[in-house]
PDB file of C-alpha atoms in Angstrom:
ATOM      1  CA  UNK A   1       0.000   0.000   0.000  1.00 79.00           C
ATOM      2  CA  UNK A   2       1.328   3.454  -1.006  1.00 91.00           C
ATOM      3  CA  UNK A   3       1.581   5.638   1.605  1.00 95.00           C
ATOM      4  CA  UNK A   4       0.107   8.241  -0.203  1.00 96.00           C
ATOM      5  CA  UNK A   5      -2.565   7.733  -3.198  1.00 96.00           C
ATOM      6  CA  UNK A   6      -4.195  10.260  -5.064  1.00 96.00           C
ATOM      7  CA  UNK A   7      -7.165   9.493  -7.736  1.00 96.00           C
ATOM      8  CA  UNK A   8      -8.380  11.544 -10.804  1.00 97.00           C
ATOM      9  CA  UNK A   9      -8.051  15.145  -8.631  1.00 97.00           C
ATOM     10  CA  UNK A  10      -9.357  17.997  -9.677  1.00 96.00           C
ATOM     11  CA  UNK A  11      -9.581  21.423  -8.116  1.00 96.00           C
ATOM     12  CA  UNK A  12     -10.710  24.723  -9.319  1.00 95.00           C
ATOM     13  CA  UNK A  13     -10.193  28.197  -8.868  1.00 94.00           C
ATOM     14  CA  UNK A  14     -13.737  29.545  -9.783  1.00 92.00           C
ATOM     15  CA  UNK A  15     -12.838  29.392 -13.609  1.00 92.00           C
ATOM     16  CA  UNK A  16      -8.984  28.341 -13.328  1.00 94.00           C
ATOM     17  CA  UNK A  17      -9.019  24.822 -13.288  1.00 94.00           C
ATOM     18  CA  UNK A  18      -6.155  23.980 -11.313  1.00 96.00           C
ATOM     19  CA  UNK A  19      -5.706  20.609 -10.993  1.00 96.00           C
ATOM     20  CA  UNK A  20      -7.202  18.516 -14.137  1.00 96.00           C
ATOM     21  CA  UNK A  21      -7.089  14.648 -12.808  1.00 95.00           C
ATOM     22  CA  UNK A  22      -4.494  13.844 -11.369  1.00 96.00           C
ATOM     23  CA  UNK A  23      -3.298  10.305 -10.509  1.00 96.00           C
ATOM     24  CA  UNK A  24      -0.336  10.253  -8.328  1.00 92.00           C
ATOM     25  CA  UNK A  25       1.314   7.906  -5.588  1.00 95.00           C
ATOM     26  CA  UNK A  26       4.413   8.193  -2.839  1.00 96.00           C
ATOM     27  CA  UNK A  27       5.872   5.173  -1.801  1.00 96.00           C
ATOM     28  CA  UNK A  28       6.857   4.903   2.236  1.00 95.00           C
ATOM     29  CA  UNK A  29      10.467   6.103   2.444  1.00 95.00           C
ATOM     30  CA  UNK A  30      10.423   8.025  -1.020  1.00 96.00           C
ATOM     31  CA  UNK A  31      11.634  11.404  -1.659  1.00 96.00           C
ATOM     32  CA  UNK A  32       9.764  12.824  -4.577  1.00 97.00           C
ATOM     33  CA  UNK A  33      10.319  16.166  -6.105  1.00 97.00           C
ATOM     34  CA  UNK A  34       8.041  18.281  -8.200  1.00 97.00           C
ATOM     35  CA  UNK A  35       8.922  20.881 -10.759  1.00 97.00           C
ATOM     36  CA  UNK A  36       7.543  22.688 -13.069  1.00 95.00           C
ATOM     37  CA  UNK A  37       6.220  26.845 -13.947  1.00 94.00           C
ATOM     38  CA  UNK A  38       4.651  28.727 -11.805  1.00 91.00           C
ATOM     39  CA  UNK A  39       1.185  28.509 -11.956  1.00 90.00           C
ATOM     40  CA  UNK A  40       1.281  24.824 -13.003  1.00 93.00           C
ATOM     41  CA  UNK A  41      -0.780  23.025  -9.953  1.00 94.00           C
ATOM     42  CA  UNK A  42       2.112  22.221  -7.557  1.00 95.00           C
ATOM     43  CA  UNK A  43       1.848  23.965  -4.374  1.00 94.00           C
ATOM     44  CA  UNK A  44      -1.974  23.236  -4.953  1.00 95.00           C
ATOM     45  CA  UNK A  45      -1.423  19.615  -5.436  1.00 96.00           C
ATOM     46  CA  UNK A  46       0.502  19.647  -2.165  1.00 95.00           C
ATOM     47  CA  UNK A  47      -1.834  21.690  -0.013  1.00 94.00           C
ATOM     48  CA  UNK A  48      -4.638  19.062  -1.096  1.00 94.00           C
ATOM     49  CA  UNK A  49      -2.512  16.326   0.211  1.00 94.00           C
ATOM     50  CA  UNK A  50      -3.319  17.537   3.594  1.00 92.00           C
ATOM     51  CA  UNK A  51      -6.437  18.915   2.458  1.00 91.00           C
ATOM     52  CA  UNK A  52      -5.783  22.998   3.544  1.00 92.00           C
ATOM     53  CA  UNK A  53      -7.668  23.098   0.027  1.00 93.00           C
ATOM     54  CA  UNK A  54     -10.471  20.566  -0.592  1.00 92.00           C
ATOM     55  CA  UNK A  55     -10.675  19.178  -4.602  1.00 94.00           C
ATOM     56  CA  UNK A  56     -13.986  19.133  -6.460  1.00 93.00           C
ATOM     57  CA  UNK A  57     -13.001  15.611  -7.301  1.00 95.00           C
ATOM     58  CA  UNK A  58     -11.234  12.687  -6.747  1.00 95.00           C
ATOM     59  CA  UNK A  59      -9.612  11.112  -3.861  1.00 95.00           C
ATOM     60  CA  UNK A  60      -6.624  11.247  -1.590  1.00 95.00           C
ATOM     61  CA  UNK A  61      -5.535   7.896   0.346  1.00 95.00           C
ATOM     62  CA  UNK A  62      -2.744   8.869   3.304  1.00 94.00           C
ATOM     63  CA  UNK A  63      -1.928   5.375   4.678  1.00 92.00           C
ATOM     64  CA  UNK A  64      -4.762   3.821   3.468  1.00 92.00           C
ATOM     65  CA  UNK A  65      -7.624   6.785   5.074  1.00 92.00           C
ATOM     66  CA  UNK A  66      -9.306   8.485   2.482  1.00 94.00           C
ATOM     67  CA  UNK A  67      -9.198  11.537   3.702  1.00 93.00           C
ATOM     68  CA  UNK A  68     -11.810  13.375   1.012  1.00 93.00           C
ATOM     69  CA  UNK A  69     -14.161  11.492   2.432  1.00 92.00           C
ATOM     70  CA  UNK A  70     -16.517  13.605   4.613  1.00 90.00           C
ATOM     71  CA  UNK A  71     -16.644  11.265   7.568  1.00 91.00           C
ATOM     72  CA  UNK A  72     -12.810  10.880   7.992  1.00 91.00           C
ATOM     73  CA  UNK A  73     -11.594  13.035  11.162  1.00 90.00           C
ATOM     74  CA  UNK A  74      -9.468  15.446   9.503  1.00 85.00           C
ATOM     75  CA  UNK A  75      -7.461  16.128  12.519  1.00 86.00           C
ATOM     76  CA  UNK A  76      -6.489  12.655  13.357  1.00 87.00           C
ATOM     77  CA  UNK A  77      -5.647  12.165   9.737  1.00 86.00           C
ATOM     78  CA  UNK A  78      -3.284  15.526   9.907  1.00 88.00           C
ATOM     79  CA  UNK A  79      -1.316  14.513  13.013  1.00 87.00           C
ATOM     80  CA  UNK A  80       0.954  11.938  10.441  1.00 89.00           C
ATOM     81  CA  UNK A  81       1.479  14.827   7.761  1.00 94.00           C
ATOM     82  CA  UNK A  82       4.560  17.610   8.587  1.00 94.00           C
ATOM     83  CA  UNK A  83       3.948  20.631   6.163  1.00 93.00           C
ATOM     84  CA  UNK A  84       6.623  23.064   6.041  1.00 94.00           C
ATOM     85  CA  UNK A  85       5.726  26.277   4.015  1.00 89.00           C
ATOM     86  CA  UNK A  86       7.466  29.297   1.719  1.00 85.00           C
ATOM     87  CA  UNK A  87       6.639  31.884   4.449  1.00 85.00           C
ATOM     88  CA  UNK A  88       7.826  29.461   7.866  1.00 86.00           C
ATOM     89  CA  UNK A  89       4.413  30.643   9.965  1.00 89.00           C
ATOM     90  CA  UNK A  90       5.934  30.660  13.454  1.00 94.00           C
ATOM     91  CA  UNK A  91       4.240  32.394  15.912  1.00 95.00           C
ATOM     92  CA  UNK A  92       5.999  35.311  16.517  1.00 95.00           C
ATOM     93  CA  UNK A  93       5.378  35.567  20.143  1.00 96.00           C
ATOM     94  CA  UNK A  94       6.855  32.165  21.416  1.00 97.00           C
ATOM     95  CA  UNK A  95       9.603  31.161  21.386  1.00 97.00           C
ATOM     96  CA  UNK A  96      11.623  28.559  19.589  1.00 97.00           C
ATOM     97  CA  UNK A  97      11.635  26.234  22.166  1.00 97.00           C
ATOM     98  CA  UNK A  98       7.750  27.126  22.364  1.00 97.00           C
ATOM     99  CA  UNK A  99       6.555  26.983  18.862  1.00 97.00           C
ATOM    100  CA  UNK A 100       8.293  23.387  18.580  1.00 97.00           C
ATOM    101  CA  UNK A 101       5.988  22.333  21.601  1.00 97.00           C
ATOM    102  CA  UNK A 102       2.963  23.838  21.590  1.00 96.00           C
ATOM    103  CA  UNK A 103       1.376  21.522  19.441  1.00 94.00           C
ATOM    104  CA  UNK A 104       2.622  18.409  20.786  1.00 95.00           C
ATOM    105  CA  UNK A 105       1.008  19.525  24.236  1.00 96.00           C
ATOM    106  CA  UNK A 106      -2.173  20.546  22.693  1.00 94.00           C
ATOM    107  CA  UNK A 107      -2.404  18.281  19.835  1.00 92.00           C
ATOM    108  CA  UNK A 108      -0.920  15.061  20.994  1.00 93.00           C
ATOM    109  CA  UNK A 109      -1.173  15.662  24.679  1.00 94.00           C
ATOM    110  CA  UNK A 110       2.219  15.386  26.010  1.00 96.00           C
ATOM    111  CA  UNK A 111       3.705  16.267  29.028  1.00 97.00           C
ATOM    112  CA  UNK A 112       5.419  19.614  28.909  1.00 96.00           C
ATOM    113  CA  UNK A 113       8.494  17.912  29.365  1.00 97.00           C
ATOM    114  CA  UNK A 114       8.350  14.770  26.881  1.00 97.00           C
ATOM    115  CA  UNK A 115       7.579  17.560  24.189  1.00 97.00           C
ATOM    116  CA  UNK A 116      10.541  19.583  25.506  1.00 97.00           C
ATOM    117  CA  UNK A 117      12.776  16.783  25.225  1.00 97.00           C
ATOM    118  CA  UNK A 118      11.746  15.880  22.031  1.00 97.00           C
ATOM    119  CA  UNK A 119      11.676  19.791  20.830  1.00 97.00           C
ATOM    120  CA  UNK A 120      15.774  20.128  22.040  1.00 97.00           C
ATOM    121  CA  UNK A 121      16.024  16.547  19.952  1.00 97.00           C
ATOM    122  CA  UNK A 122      14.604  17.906  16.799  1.00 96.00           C
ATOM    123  CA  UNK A 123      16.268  21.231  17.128  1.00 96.00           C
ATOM    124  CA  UNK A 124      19.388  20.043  17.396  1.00 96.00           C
ATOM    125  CA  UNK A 125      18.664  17.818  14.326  1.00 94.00           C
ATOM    126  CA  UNK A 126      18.371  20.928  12.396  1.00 95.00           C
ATOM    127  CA  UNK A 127      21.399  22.395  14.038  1.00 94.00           C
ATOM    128  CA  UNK A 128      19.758  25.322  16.344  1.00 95.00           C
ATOM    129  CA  UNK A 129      20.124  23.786  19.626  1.00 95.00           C
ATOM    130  CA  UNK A 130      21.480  27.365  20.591  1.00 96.00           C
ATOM    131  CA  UNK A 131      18.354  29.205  19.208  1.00 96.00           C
ATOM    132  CA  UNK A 132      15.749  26.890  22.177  1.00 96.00           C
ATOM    133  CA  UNK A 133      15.088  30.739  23.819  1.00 97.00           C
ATOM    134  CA  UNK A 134      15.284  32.780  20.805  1.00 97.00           C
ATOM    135  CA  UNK A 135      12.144  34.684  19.144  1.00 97.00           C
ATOM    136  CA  UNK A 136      11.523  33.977  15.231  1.00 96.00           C
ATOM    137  CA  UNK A 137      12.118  37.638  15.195  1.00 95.00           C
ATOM    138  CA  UNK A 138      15.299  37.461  16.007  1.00 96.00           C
ATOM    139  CA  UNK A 139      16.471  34.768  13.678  1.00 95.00           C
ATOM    140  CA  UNK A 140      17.600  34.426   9.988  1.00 93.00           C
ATOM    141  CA  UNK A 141      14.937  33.307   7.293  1.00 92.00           C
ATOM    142  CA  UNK A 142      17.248  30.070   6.691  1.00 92.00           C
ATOM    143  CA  UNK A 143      16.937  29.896  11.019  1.00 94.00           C
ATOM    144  CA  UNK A 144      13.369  30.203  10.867  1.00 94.00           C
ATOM    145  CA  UNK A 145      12.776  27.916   8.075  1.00 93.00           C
ATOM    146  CA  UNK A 146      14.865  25.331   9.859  1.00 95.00           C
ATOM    147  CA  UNK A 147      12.601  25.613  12.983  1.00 96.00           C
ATOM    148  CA  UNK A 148       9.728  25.035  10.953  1.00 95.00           C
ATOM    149  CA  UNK A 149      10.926  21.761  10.196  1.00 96.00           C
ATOM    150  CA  UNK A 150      11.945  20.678  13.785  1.00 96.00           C
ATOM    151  CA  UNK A 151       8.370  21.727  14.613  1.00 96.00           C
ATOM    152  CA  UNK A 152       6.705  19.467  11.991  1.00 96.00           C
ATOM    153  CA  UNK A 153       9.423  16.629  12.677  1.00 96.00           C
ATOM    154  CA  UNK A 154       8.649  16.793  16.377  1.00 96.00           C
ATOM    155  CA  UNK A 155       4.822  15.653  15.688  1.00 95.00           C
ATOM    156  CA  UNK A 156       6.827  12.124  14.905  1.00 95.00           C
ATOM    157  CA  UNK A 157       4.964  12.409  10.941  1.00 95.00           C
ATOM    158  CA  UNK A 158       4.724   9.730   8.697  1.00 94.00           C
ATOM    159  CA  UNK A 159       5.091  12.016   5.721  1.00 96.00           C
ATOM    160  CA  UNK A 160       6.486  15.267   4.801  1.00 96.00           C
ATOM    161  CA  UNK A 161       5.152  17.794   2.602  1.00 96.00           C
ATOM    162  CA  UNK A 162       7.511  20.965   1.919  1.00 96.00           C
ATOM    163  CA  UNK A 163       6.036  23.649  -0.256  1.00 94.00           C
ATOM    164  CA  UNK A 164       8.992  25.508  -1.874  1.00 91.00           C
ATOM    165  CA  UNK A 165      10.841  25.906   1.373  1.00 91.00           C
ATOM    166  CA  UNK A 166      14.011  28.075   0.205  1.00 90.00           C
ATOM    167  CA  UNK A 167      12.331  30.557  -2.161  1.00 87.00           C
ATOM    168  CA  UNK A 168      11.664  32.764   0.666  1.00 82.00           C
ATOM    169  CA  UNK A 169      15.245  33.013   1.525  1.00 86.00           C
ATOM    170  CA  UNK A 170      18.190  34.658   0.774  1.00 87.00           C
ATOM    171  CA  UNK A 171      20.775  33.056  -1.882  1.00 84.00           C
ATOM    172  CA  UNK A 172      23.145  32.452   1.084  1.00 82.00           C
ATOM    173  CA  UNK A 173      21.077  30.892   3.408  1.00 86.00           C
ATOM    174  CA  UNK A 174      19.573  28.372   1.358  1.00 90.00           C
ATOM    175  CA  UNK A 175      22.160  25.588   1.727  1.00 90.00           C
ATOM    176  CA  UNK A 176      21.448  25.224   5.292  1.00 91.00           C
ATOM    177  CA  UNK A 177      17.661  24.383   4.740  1.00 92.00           C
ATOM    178  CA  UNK A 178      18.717  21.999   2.017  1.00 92.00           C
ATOM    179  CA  UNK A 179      21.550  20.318   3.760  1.00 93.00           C
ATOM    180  CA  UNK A 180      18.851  19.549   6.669  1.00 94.00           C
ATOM    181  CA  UNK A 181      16.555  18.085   3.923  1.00 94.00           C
ATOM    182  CA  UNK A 182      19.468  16.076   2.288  1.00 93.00           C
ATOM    183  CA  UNK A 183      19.889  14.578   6.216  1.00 94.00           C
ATOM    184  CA  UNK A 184      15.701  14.132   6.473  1.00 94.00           C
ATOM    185  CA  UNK A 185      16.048  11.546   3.144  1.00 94.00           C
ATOM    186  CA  UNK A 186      19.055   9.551   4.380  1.00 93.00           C
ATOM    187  CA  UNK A 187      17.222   9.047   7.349  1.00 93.00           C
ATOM    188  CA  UNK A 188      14.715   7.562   5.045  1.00 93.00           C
ATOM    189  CA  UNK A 189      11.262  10.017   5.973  1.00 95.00           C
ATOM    190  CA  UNK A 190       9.083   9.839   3.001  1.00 96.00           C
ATOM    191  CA  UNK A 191       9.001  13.596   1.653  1.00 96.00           C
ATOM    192  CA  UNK A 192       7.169  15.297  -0.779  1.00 97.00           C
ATOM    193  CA  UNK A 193       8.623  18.218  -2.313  1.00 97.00           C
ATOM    194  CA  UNK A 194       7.565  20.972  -4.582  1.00 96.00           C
ATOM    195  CA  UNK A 195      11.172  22.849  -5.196  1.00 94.00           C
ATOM    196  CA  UNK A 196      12.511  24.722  -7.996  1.00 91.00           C
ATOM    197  CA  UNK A 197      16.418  23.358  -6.564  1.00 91.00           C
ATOM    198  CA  UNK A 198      17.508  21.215  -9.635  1.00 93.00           C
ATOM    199  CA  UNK A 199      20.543  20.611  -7.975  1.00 91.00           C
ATOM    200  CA  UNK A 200      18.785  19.260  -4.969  1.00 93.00           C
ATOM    201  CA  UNK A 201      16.213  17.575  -6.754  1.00 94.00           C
ATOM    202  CA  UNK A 202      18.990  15.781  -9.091  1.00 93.00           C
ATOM    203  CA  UNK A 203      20.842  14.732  -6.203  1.00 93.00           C
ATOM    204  CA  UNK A 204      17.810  13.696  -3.342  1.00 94.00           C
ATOM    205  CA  UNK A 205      14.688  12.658  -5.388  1.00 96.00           C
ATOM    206  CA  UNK A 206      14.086   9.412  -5.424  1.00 96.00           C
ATOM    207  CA  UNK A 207      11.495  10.170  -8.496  1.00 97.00           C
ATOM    208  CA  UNK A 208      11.043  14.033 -10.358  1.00 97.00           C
ATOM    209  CA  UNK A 209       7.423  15.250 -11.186  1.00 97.00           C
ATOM    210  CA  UNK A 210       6.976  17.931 -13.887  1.00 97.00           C
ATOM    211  CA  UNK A 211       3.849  19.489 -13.836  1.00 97.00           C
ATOM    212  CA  UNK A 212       2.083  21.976 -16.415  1.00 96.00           C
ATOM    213  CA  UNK A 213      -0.765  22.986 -16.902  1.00 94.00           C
ATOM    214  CA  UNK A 214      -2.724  21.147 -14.001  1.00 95.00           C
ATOM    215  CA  UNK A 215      -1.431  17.613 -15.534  1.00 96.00           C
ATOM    216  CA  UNK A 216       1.610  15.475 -14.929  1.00 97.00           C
ATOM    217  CA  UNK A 217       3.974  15.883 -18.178  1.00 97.00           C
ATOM    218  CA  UNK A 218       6.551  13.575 -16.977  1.00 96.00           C
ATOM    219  CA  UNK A 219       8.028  11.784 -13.921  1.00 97.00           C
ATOM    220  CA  UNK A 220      10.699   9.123 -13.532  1.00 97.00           C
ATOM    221  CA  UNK A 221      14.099   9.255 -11.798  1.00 97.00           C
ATOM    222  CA  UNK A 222      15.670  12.188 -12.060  1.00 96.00           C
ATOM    223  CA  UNK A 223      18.558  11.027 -14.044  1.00 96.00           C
ATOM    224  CA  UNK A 224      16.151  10.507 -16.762  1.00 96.00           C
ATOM    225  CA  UNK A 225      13.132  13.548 -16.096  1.00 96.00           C
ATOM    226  CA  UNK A 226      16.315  16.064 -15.776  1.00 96.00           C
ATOM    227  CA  UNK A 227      19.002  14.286 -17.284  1.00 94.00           C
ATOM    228  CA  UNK A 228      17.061  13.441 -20.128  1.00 95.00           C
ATOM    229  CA  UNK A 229      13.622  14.154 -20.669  1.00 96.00           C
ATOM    230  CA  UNK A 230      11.381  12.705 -23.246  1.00 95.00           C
ATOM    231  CA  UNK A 231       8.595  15.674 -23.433  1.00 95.00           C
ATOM    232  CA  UNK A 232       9.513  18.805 -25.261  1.00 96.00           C
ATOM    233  CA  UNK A 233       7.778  20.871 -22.870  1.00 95.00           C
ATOM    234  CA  UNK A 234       9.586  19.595 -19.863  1.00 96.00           C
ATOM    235  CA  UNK A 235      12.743  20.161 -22.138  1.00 95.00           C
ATOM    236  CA  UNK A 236      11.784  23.692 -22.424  1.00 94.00           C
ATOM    237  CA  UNK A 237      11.659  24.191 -19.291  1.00 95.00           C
ATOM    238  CA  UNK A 238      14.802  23.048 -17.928  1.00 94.00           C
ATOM    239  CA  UNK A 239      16.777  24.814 -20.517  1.00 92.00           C
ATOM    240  CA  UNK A 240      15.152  28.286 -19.276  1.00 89.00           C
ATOM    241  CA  UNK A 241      15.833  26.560 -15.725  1.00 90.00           C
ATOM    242  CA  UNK A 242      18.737  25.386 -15.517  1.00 84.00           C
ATOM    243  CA  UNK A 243      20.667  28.235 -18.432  1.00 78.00           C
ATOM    244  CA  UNK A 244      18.519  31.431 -18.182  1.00 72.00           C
ATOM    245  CA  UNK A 245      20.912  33.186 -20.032  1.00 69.00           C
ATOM    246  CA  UNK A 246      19.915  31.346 -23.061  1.00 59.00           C
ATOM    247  CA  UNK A 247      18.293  32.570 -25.952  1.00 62.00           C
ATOM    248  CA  UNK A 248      16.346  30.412 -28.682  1.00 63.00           C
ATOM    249  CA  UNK A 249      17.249  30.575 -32.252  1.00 62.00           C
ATOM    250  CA  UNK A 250      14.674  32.389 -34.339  1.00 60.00           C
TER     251      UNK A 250
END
């Protein structure tokens, strides 16, 4: 059984039709990486994994629930799904150390102190064991992203979703965030990952995506969907990609 399965999805905009049926799986323990324009369905296709938006159609399956359906209990379902987003939505009045517990406690009912534990854990996965008492405000965007994922990893999920987690950041910071991602997949957490890093996706992905359009174009390793693609749009778009300086023949 996949741990995640998604049937014939849709999902609409009032008249911008998003998402136009897609059929999609992640296997436990895979890292899979999707590409593609702006504007092509994947940051919607990743928020519906978790449902923060709910399809018109179809069906999404996390370890076996189907989680469209309207009698699942959403919350339950949520508590194995990590999301980590562009804009790192900390609360700005607690404090590291805080933010990575507060939903243990109130979500999972912990004990303050097994949720502190396994806060300082997770925070010194991510390599911020000397931020515990710091505010978000005082921290870098590649600190705060990084305590965005020690908060989702300290909810112990089964899968994690990360919606273009460095484009928020500054050039310099972004190898940190990736470097703790690079660690997440050798540790073998099934990820989900709408990126625009080639490099990262090259090197991490277990499979590549490429979306357009609301469809899937293309997906395979990604020695093969980057290396060596087989649709001419995907090819189009990893040559603006990956040399932007280049300019077709007329």
């Amino acid at each position: 059984m996949s741990l995640v399965e998604i049937k014939d999805l849709h999902k609409s905009f009032g008249d911008n039709h998003v998402l136009r049926g897609i059929d999609f799986t992640v296997e436990q323990g895979e890292v899979v990486c999707v590409i593609g324009p702006s504007g092509s369905g994947k940051s919607t296709l990743l928020r519906c994994v978790n449902l923060l938006e709910q399809p018109q159609q179809g069906q999404v399956f996390v370890r076996g629930e189907d989680i469209t359906d309207p009698d699942c209990h959403l919350d339950d379902a949520r508590k194995h799904i990590g999301m980590v987003f562009q804009q790192f939505n900390l609360f700005p009045h607690l404090s590291v150390l805080q933010n990575c517990t507060v939903a243990q406690v109130t979500v999972l009912k912990r004990k303050p102190a097994e949720a502190n534990e396994i806060a300082r854990a997770n925070l010194e996965r991510v390599g911020l064991t000397e931020k515990v008492d710091a505010y978000p405000a005082q921290l870098s965007g590649g600190q705060m992203q990084r305590v965005a994922i020690a908060r989702a990893l300290s909810m112990d999920p089964a899968l994690m979703l990360f919606d273009e987690p460095t484009s928020a950041l500054d050039p310099e910071l972004v190898g940190d965030v990736l470097t703790v991602m690079r660690k997440l997949a050798l540790d073998g957490m099934t990820m989900l990952v709408v990126t625009h890093e080639m490099a990262f996706a090259r090197e991490v992905a277990d499979r590549v995506v490429f979306m357009d359009g609301g469809v899937i174009v293309e997906q395979g390793p990604p020695e093969e969907v980057i290396g060596n693609p087989q649709q001419e749009r995907t090819k189009t778009f990893l040559r603006r990609v990956l040399d932007p300086t280049h300019v077709e023949p007329t």
